[in-house]
C-alpha positions as a LaTeX table, in Angstrom:
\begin{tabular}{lrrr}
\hline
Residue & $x$ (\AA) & $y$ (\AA) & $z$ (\AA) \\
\hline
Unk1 & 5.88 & 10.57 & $-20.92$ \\
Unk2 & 2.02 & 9.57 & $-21.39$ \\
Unk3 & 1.10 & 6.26 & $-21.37$ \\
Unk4 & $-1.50$ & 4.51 & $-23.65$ \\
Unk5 & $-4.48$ & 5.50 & $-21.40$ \\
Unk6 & $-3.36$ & 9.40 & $-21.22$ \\
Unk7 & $-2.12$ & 9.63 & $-18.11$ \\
Unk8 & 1.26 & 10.66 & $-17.13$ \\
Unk9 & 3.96 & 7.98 & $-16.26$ \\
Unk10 & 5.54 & 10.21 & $-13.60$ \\
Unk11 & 9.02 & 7.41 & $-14.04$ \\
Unk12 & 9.69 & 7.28 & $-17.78$ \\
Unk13 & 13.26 & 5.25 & $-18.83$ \\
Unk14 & 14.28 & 6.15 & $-21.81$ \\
Unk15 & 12.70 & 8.63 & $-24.88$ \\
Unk16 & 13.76 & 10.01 & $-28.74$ \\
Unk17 & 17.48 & 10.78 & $-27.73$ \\
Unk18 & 16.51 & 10.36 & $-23.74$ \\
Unk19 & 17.80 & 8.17 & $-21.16$ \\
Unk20 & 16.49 & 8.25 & $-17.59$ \\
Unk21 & 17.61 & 6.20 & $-14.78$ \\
Unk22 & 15.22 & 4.50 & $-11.88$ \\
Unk23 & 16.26 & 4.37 & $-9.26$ \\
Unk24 & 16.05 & 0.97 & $-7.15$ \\
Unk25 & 13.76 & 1.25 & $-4.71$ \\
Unk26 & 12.09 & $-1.43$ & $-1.97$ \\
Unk27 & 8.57 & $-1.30$ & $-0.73$ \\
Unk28 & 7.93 & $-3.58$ & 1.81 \\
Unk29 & 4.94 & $-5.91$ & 1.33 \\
Unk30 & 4.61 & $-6.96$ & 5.04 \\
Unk31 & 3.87 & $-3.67$ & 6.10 \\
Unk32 & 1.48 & $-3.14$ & 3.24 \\
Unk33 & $-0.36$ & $-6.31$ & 4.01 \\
Unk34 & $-0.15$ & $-5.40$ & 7.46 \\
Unk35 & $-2.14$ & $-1.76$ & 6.62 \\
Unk36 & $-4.92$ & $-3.56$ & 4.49 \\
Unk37 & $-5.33$ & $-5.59$ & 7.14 \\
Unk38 & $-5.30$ & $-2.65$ & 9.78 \\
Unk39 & $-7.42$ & $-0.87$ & 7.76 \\
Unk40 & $-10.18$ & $-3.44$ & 7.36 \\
Unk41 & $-10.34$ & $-4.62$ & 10.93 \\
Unk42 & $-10.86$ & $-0.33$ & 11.86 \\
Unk43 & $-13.48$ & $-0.04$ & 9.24 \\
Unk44 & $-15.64$ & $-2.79$ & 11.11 \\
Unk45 & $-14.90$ & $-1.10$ & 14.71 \\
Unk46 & $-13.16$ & $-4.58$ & 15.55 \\
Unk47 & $-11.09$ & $-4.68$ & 18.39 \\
Unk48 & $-7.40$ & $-7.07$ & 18.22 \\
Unk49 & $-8.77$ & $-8.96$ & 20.16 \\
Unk50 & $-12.06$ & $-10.03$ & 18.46 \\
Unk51 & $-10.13$ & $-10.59$ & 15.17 \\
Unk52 & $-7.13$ & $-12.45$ & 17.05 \\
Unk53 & $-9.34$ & $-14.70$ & 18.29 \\
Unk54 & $-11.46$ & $-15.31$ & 15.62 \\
Unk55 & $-8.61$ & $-16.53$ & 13.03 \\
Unk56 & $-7.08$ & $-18.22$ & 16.43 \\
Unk57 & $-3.80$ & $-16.32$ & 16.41 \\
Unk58 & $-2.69$ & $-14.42$ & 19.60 \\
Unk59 & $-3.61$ & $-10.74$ & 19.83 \\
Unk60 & 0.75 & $-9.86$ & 20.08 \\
Unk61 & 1.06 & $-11.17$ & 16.98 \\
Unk62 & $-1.81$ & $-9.94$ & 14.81 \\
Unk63 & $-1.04$ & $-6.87$ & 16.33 \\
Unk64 & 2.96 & $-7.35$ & 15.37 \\
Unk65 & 1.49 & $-8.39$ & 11.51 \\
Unk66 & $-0.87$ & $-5.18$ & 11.03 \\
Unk67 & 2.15 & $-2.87$ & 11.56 \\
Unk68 & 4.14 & $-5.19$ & 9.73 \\
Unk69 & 6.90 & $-6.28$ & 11.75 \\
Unk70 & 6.19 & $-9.85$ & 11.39 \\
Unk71 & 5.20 & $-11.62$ & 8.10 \\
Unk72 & 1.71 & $-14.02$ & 7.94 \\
Unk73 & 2.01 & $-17.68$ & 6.32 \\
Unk74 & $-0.53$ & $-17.95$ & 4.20 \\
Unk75 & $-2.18$ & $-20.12$ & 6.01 \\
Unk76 & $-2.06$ & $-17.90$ & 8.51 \\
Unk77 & $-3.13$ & $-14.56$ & 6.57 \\
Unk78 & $-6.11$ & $-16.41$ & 4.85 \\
Unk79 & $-7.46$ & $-17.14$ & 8.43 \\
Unk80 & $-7.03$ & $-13.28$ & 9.19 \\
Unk81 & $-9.13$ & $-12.57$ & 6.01 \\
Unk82 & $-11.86$ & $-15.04$ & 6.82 \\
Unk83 & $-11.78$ & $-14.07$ & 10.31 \\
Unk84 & $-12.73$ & $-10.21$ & 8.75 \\
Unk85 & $-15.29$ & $-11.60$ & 6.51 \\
Unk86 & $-12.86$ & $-10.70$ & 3.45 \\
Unk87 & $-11.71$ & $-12.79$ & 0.76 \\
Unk88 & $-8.28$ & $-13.42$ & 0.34 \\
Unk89 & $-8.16$ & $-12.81$ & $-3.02$ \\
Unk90 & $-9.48$ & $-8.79$ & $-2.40$ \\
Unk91 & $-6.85$ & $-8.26$ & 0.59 \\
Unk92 & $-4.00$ & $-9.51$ & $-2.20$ \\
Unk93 & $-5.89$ & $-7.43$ & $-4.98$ \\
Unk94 & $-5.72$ & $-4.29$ & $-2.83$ \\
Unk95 & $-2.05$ & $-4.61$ & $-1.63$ \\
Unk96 & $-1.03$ & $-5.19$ & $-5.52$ \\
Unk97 & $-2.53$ & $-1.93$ & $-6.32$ \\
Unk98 & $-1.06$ & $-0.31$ & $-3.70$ \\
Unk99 & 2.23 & $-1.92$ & $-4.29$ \\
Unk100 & 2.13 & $-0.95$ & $-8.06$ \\
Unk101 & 1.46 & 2.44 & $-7.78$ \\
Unk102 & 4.56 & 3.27 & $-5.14$ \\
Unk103 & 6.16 & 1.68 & $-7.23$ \\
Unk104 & 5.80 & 4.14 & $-9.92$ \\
Unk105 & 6.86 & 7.09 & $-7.68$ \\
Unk106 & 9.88 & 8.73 & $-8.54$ \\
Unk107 & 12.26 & 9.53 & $-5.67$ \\
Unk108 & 9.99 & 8.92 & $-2.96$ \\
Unk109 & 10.65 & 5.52 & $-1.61$ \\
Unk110 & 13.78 & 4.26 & 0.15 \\
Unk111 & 16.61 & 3.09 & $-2.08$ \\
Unk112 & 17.82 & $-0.37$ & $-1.88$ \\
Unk113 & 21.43 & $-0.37$ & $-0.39$ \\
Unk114 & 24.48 & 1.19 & 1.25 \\
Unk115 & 24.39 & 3.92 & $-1.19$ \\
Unk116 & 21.25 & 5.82 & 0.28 \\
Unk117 & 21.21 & 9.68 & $-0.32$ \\
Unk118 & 20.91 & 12.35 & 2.61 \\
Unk119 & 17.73 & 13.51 & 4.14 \\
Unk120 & 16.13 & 15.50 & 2.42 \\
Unk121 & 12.91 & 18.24 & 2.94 \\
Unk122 & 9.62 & 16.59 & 4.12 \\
Unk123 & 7.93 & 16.01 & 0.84 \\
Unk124 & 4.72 & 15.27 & $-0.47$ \\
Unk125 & 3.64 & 13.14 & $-3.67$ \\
Unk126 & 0.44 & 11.49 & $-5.11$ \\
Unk127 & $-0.19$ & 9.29 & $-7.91$ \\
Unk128 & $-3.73$ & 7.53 & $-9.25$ \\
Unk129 & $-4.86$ & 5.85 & $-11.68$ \\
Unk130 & $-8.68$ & 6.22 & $-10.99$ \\
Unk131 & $-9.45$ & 3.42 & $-8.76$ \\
Unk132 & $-6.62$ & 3.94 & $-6.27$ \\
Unk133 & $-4.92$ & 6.72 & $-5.05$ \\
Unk134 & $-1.49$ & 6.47 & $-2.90$ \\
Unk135 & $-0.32$ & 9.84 & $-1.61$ \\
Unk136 & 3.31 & 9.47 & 0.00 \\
Unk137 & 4.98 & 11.62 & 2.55 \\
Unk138 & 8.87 & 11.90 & 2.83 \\
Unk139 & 10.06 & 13.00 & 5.83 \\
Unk140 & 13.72 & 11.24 & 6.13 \\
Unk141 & 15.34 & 8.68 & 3.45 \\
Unk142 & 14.29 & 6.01 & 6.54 \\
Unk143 & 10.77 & 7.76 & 7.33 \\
Unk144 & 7.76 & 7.72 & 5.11 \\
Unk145 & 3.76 & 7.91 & 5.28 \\
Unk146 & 2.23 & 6.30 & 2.81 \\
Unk147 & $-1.77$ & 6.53 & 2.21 \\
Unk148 & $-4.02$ & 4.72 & 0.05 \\
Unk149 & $-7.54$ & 5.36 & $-0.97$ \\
Unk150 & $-9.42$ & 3.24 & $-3.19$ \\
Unk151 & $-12.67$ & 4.44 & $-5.07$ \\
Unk152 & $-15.58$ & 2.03 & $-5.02$ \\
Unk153 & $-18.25$ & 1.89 & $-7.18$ \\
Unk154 & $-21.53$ & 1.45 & $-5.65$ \\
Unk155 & $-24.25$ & $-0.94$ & $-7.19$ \\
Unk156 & $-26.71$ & 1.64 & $-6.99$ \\
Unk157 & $-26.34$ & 4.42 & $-9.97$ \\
Unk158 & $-25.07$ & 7.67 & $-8.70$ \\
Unk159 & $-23.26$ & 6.64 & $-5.51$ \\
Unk160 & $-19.63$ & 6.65 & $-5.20$ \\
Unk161 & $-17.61$ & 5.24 & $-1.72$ \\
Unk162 & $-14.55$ & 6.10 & $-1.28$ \\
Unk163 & $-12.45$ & 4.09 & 1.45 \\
Unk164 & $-9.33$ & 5.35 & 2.83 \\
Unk165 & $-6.15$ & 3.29 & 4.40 \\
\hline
\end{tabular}
């Protein structure tokens, strides 16, 4: 099914005499929030520490919140952001896109509940939409790798950056 802007919507539900089914599927936002961060901190060469002590958290927990075992206040995650000279508002922009685009892959996220089907061959899958690319990697209905890349546009003509998570 093509959406409005001619791209493929690789989940369609329903078409002329068609009826698909999504399935439910959970993608969770702490550990997505926790990569952003990760990510952010690693493209400045910061270690834990300097960042932990900046936003005056302890370095276990940061550490525990970048690979998303624990979940920042926001109190807590807008110190993190100013503490990595980022504004809040980009770290939450990022994760959204992120977020949206996984969930728009078909049958390669985790389903929600005791119903979850067998293991099945590693697979590989990648959706865009331009800006942001997110390239999953199922290994096991409990084990995926999930990697973002986000184009940005330079403010000198001609010059393209692309950042990868």
């Amino acid at each position: 099914m093509r959406t409005p802007g001619g791209t493929v919507d690789p989940c369609p539900v329903g078409g002329p005499g068609l009826r698909f089914t999504r399935e439910v599927r959970m993608v969770l936002l702490r550990r997505v929030i926790g990569d952003a961060l990760r990510s952010r901190r690693q493209e400045q060469q910061r270690t834990l520490r300097e960042v932990s002590t900046a936003a005056n958290v302890s370095l276990g927990y940061l550490s525990e919140i970048e690979r998303g075992q624990k979940e920042a206040s926001s109190e807590l995650l807008a110190s993190i952001c100013d503490a990595l000279g980022a504004q809040l508002s980009e770290v939450l922009r990022e994760v959204s896109d992120t977020v949206a685009l996984a969930e728009r892959m078909q049958g390669v996220l985790v389903p929600v509940g005791a119903d979850a089907p067998a293991a099945r061959p590693a697979r590989r899958t990648r959706v865009t939409d331009g800006q942001v690319s997110v390239a999953v990697r199922q290994e096991t209905p409990l084990k995926a790798t999930l990697r973002t890349t986000r184009n940005v546009r330079s403010t000198r003509p001609g010059r393209e950056v692309v950042r990868a998570a």
